CSV table of C-alpha atoms in Angstrom, one decimal:
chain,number,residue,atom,x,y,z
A,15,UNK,CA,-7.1,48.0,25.5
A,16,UNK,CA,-10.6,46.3,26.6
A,17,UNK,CA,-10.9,45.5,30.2
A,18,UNK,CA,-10.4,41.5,31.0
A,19,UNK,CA,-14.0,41.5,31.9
A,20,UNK,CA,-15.0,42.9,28.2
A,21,UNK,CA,-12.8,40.6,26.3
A,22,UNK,CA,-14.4,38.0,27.4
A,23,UNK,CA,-18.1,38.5,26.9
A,24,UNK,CA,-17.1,39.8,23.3
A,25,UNK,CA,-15.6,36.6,23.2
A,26,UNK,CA,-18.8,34.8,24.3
A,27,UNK,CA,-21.1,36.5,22.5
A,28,UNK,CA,-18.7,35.9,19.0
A,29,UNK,CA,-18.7,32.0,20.0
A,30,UNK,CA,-22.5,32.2,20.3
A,31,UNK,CA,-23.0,33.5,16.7
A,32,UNK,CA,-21.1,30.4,15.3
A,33,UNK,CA,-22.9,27.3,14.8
A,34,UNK,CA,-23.4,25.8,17.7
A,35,UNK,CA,-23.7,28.2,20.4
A,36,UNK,CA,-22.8,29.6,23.2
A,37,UNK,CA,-25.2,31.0,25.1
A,38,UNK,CA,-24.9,33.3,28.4
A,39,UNK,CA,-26.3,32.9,31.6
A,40,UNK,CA,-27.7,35.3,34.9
A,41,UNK,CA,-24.6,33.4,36.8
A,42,UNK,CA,-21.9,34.2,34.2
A,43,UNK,CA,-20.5,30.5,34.5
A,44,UNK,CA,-19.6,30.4,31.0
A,45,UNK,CA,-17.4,33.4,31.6
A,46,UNK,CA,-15.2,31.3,34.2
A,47,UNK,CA,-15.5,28.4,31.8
A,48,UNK,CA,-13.6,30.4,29.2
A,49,UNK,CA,-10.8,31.2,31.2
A,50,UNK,CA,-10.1,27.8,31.3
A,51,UNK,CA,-9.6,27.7,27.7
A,52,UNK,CA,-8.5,31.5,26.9
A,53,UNK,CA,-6.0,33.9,28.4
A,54,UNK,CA,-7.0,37.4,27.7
A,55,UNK,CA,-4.5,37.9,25.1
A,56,UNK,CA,-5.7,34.3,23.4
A,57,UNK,CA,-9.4,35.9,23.6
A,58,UNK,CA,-8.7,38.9,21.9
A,59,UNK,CA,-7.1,36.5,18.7
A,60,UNK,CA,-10.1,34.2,18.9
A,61,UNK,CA,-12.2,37.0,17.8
A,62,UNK,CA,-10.6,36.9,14.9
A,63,UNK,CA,-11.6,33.7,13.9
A,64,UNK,CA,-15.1,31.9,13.2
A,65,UNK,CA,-16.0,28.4,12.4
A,66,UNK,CA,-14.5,28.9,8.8
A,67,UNK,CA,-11.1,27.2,8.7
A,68,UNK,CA,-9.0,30.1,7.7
A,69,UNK,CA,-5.5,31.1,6.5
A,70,UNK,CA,-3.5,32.1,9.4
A,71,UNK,CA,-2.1,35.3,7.0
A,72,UNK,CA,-5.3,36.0,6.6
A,73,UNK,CA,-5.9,36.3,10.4
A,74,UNK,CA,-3.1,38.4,10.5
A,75,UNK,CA,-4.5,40.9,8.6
A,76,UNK,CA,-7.1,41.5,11.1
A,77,UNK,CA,-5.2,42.5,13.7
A,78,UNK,CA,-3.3,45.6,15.3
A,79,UNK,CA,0.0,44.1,13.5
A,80,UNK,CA,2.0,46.9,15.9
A,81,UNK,CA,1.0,44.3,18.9
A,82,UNK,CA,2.6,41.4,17.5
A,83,UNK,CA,5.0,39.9,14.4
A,84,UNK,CA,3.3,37.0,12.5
A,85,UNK,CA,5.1,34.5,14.3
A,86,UNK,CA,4.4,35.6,17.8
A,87,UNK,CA,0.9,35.6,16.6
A,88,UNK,CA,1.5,31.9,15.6
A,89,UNK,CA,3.2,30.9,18.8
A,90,UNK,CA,-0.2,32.4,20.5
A,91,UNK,CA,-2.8,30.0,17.9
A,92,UNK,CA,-0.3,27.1,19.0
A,93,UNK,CA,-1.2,27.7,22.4
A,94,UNK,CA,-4.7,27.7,22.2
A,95,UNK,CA,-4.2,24.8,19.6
A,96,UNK,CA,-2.3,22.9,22.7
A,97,UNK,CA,-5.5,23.2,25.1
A,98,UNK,CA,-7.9,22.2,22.7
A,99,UNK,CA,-9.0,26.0,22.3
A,100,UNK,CA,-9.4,25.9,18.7
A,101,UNK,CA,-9.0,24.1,15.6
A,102,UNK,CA,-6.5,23.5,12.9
A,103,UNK,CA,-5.9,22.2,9.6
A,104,UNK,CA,-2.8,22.1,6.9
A,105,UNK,CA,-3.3,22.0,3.2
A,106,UNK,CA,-0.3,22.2,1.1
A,107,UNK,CA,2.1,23.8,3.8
A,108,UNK,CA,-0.8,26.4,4.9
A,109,UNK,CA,-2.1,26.6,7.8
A,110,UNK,CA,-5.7,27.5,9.3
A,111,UNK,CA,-7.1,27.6,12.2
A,112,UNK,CA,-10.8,28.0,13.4
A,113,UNK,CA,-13.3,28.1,16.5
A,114,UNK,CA,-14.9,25.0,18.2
A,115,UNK,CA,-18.0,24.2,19.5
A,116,UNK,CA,-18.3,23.7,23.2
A,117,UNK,CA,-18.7,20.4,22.8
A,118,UNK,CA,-17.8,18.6,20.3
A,119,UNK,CA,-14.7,20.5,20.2
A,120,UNK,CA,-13.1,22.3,23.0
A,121,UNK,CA,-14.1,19.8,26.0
A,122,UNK,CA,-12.7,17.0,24.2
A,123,UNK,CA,-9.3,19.2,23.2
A,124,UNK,CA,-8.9,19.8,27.2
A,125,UNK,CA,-8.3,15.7,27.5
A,126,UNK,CA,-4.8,16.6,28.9
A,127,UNK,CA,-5.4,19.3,31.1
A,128,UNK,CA,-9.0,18.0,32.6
A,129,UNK,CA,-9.2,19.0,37.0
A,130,UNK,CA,-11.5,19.0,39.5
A,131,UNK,CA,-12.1,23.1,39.2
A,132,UNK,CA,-12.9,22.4,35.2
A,133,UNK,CA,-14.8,19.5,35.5
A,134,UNK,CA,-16.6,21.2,37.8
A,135,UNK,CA,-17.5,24.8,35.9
A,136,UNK,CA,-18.1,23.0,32.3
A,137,UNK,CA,-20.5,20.8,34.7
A,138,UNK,CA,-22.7,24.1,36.4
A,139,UNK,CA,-22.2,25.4,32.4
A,140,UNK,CA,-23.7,22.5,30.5
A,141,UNK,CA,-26.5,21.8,32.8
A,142,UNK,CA,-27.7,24.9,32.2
A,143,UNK,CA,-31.1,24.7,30.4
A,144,UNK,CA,-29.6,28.0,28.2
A,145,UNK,CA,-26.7,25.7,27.2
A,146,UNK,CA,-28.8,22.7,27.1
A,147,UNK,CA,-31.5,24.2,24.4
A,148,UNK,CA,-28.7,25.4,22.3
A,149,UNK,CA,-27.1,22.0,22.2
A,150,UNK,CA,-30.1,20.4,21.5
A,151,UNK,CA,-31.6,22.7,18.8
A,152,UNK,CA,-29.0,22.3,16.0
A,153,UNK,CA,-31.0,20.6,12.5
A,154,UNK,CA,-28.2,18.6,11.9
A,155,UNK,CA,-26.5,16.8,15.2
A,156,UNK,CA,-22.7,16.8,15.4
A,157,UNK,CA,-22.9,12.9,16.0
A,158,UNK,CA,-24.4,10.0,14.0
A,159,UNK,CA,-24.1,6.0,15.2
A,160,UNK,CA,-23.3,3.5,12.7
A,161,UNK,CA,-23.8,-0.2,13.0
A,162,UNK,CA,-21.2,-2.7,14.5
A,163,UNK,CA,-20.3,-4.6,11.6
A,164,UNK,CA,-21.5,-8.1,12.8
A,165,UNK,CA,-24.5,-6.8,13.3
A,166,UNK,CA,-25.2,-6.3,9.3
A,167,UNK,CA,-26.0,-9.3,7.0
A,168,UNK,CA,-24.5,-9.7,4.4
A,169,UNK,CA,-27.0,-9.4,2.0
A,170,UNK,CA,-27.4,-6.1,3.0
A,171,UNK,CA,-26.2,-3.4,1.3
A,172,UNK,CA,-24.2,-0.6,3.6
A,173,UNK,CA,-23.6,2.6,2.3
A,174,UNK,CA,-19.9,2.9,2.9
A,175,UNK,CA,-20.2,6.2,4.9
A,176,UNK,CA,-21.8,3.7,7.9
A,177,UNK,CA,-19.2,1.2,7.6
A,178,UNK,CA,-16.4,1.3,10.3
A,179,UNK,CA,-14.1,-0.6,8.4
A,180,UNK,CA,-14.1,1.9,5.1
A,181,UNK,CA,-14.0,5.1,7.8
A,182,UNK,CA,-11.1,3.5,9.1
A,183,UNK,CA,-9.2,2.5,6.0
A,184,UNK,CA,-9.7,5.7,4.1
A,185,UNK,CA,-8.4,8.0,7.1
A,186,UNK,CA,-4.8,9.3,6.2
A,187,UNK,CA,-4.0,9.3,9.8
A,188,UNK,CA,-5.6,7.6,13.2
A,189,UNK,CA,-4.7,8.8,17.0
A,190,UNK,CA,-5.9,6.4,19.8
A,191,UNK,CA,-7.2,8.5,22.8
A,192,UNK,CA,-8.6,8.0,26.2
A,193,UNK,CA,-12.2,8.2,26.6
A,194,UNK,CA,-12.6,11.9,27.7
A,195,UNK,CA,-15.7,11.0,29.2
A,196,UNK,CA,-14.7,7.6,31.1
A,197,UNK,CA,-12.0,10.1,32.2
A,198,UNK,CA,-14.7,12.4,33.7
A,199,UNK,CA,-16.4,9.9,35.5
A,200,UNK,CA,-13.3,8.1,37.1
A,201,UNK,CA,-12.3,11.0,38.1
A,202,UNK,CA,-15.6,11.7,40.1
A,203,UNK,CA,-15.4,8.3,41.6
A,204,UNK,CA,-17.8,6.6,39.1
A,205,UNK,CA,-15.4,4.4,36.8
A,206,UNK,CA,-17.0,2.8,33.5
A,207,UNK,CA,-19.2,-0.3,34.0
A,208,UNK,CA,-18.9,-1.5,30.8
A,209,UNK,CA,-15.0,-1.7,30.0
A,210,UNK,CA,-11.8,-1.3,32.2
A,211,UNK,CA,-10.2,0.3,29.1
A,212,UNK,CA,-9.3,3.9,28.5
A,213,UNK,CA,-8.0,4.0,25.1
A,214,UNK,CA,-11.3,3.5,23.2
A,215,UNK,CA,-12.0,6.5,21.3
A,216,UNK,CA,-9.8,7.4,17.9
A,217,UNK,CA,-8.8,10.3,16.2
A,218,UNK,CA,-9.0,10.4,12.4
A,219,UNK,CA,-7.2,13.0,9.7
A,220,UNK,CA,-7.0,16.2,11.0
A,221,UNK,CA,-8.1,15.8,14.6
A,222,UNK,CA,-5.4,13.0,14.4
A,223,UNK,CA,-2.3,15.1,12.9
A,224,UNK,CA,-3.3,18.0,15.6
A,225,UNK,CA,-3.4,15.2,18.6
A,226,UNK,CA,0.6,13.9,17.0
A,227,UNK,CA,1.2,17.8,16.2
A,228,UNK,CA,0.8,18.4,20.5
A,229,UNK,CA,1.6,15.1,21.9
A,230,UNK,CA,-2.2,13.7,22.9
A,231,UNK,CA,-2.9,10.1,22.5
A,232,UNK,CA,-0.8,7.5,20.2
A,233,UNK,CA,-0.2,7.5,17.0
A,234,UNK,CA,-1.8,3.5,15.9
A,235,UNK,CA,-2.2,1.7,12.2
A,236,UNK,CA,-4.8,0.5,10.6
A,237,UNK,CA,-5.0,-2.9,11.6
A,238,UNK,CA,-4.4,-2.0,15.5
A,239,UNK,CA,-7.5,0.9,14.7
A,240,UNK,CA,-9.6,-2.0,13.8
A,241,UNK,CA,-8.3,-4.6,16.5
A,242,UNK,CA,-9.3,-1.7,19.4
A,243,UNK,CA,-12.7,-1.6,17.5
A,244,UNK,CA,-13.7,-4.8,17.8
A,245,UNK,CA,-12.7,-5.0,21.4
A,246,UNK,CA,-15.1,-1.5,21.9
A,247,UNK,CA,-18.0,-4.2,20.2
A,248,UNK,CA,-17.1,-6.8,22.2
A,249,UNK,CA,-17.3,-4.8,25.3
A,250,UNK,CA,-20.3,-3.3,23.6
A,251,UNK,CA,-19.7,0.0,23.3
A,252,UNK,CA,-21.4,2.0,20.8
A,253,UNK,CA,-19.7,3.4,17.8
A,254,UNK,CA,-20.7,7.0,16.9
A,255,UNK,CA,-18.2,9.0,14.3
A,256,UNK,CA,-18.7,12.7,13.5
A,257,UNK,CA,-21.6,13.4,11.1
A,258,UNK,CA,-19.8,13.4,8.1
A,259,UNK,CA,-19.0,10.7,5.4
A,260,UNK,CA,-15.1,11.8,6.3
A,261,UNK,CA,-15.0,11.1,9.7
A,262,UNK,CA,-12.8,12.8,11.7
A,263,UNK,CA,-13.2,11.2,15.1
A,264,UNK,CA,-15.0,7.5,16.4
A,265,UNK,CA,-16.3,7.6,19.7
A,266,UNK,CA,-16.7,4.3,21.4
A,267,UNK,CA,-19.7,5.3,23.8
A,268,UNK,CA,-21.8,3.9,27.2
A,269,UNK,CA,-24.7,4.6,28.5
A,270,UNK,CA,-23.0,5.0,32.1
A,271,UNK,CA,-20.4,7.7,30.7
A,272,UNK,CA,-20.7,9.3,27.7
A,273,UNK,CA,-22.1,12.9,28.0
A,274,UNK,CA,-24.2,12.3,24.4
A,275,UNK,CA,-25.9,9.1,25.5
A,276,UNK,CA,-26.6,10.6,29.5
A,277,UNK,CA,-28.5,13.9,27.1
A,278,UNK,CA,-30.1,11.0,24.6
A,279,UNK,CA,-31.2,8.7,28.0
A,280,UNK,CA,-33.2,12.0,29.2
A,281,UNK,CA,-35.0,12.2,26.1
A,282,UNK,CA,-39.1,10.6,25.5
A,283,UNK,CA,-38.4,10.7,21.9
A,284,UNK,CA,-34.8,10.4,21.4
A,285,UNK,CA,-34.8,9.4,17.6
A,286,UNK,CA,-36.0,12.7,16.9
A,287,UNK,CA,-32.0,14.3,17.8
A,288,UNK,CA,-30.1,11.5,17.1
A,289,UNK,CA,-28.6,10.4,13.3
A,290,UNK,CA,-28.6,6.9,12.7
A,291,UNK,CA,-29.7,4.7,9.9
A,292,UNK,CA,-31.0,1.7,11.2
A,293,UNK,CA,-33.2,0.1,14.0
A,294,UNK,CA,-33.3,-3.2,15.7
A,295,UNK,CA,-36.0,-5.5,15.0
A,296,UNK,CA,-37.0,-8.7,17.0
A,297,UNK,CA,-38.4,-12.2,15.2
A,298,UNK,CA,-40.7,-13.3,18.0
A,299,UNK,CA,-41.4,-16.4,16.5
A,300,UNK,CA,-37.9,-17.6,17.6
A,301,UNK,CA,-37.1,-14.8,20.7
A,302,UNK,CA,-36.5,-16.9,23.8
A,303,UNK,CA,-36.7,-14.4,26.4
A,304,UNK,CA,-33.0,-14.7,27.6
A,305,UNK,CA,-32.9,-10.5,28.1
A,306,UNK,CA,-29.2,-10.8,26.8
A,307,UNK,CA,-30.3,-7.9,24.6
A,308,UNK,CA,-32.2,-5.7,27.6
A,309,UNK,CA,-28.6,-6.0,29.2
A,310,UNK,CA,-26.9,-5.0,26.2
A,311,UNK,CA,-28.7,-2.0,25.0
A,312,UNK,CA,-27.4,1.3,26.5
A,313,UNK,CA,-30.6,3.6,25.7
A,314,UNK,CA,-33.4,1.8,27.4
A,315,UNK,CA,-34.6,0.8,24.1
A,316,UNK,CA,-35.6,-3.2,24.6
A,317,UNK,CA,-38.4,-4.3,27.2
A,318,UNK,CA,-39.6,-7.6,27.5
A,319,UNK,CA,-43.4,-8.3,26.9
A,320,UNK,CA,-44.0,-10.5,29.8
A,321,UNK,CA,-46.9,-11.8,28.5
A,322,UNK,CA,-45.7,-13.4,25.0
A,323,UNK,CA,-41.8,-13.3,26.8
A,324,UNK,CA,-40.3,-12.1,24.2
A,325,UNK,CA,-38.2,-8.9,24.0
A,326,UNK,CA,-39.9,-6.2,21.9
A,327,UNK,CA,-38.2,-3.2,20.7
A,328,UNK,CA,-39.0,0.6,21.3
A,329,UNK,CA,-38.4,2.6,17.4
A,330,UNK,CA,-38.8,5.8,19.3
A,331,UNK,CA,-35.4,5.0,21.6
A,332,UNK,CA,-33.5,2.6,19.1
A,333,UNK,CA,-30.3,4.2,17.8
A,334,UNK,CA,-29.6,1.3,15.3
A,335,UNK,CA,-26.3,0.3,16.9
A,336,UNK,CA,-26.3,-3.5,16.3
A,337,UNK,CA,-24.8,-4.4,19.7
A,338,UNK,CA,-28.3,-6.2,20.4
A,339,UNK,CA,-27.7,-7.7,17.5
A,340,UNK,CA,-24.4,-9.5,17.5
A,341,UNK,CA,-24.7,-12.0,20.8
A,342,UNK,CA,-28.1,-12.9,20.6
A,343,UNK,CA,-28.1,-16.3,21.2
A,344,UNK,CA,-31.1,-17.5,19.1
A,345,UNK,CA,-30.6,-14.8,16.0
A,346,UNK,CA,-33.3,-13.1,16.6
A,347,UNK,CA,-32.3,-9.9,16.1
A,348,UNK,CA,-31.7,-7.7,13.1
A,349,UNK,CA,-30.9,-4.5,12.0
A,350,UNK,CA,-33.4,-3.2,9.3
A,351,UNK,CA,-32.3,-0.4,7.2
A,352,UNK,CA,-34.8,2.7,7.6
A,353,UNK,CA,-37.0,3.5,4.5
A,354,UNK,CA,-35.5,7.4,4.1
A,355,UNK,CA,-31.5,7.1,4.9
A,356,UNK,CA,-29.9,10.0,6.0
A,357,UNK,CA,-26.6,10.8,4.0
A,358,UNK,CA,-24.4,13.1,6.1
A,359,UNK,CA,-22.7,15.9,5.1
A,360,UNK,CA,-19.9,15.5,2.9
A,361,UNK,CA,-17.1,16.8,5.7
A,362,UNK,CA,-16.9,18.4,8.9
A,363,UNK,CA,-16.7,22.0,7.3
A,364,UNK,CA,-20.1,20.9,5.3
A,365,UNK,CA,-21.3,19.6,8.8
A,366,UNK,CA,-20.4,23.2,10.4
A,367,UNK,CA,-21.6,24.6,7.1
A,368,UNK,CA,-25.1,23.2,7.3
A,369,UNK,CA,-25.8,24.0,11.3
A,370,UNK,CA,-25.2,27.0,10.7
A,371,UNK,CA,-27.1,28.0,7.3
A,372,UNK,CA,-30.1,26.4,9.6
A,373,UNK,CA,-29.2,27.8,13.1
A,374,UNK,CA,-32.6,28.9,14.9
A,375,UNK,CA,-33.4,31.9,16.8
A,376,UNK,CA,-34.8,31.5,20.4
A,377,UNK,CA,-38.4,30.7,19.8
A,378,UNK,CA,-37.9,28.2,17.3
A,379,UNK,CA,-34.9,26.9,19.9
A,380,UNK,CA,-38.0,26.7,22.5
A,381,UNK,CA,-40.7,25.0,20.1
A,382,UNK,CA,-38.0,22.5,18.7
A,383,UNK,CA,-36.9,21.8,22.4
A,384,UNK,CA,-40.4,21.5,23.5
A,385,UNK,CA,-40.9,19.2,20.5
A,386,UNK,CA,-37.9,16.7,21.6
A,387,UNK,CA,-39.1,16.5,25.2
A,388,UNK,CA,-43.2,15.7,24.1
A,389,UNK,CA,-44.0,11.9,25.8
């Protein structure tokens, strides 16, 4: 049997070959971080998975099978299921389970069991410029924002993978959850500015079934789904689903809470790592100046041209969210479709599928890093 210490930098160094990685450091934080998430018996099963969803027989068959019966073996991959340790899917009464990112993945999956010595490690580990370049450095991001709904004319066509209503709708299954991230911050002393609210952020088909299979979150309808959603616009909260045209998750995001939009915010050239569509535009001949937008944007991406007082908008920071858009007072404001949409991967395995066939080694990781923080 490996020593504790060994199992777990096997483990790390197996979770760094899968898409998105994770890296070590001199310190060996993300050693501690893992404990969080893995016994030593549940680290030496999670080598036995990768980012492939896949048949838990067929993980079976990789093991000692004198250590443990199938079902114990199941009872373990529940476990890890519970803390948010791995993933899990069912198709046609068989079930597979797979590894998780960091983030977005296993962070989000320890919702329920989130305390001060956690918050603390995954904080020291994701600072880390090691972690940070990783993160950073995948061709395809894990996140994409679509548009609030008022925000689009309707003359406009919108593909339907950008349309909250049709991600909603065509989900077989929808989990309300506390912000993880509002969570974070409340929990630090630094509650959300933007909304008193916790449940904000849903859950959609598998993620969903998993959060009603352990008891995180509540289970909502359709019509409730969309109700929370436009309270998240009203509040003006940004809507950002998974990168896929089946969405498995809608984050409701702030610029004073969500980990995404604090990494986008430190950015010169955001645009260049985030997914999005669309962009603001500003008609100055009818702009009056009233900033309502400058308060409303959470990525810095509106000034005001003092000179012509009008607002003017920055293409490089835009995310092509709409909440600009859908209180300005004079109608301004518009969202204009970019000339080359991006049309995201087909599913999350697709998603997962892509990052990987396209993962970098370390000096591309450097010049692509280098690239994202340029002025």
């Amino acid at each position: 049997m490996d020593s504790e210490k060994t199992i777990y930098k096997n483990l790390q160094k197996h979770l760094n070959n899968q898409p998105v990685g994770f890296p070590a450091t001199h310190s060996g934080i993300e050693i501690r971080l893992l404990k969080h998430f893995f016994t030593p018996e549940e680290a030496q099963l999670a080598l036995c998975l990768n980012y492939k969803p896949t048949p838990m027989e067929q993980i079976y068959e990789k093991i000692d099978e004198s250590r443990m019966s199938l079902s114990d073996m199941e009872k373990i991959l529940d476990g890890m299921l519970k803390k948010g340790s791995v993933g899990h899917m069912e198709r046609d009464g068989v079930r597979y389970f797979f590894t998780m990112p960091l983030v977005v993945g296993m962070y989000e999956g320890h919702l329920e069991r989130l305390t001060p010595e956690f918050l603390r490690d995954f904080e020291k580990y994701t600072s880390h410029k090691t972690w940070g370049l990783d993160f950073l450095s995948t061709e395809v991001s894990q996140m994409r924002t679509i548009p609030i709904e008022k925000s689009i004319s309707i003359e406009h066509h919108i593909a339907t993978y950008d349309q909250l209503t049709h991600l909603i709708n065509e989900s077989d299954a929808i989990v309300i959850n506390e912000c993880i991230c509002r969570k974070t911050a409340a929990m630090k002393g630094n509650p959300c500015q933007k909304t008193s609210r916790v449940e904000t952020c849903m859950a959609l088909g598998d993620i969903a079934k998993n959060c009603i299979r352990i008891g995180i979150g509540r289970e909502i309808s359709k019509e409730e789904a969309l109700d929370i959603a436009r309270q998240n616009e009203a509040d003006g909260l940004i809507l950002q689903p998974s990168n896929s045209q089946k969405a498995e998750f809608i984050c409701a995001c702030c610029g004073c809470c969500c980990g995404m939009l604090s990494v986008y915010n430190l950015l010169p050239r955001p645009h260049e790592f985030w997914t999005t569509n669309y962009h603001a535009s500003v008609d100055s001949e009818i702009c009056t100046g009233c900033k309502t937008c400058i308060e409303r944007c959470q990525v810095h991406a509106i000034r005001m041209n003092e000179e012509l007082g009008v607002a003017t908008i920055d293409i490089d920071r835009c995310i092509g969210c709409g909440i600009c858009v859908s209180t300005c007072p004079s109608e301004a404001l518009t969202l204009i479709k970019k000339d080359n949409p991006v049309v995201p991967p087909e599913d999350s395995e697709t998603l997962y599928e892509t990052i990987m066939n396209n993962k970098k080694g370390k000096l591309e990781k450097i010049k692509h890093a280098l690239r994202l923080l340029r002025k």
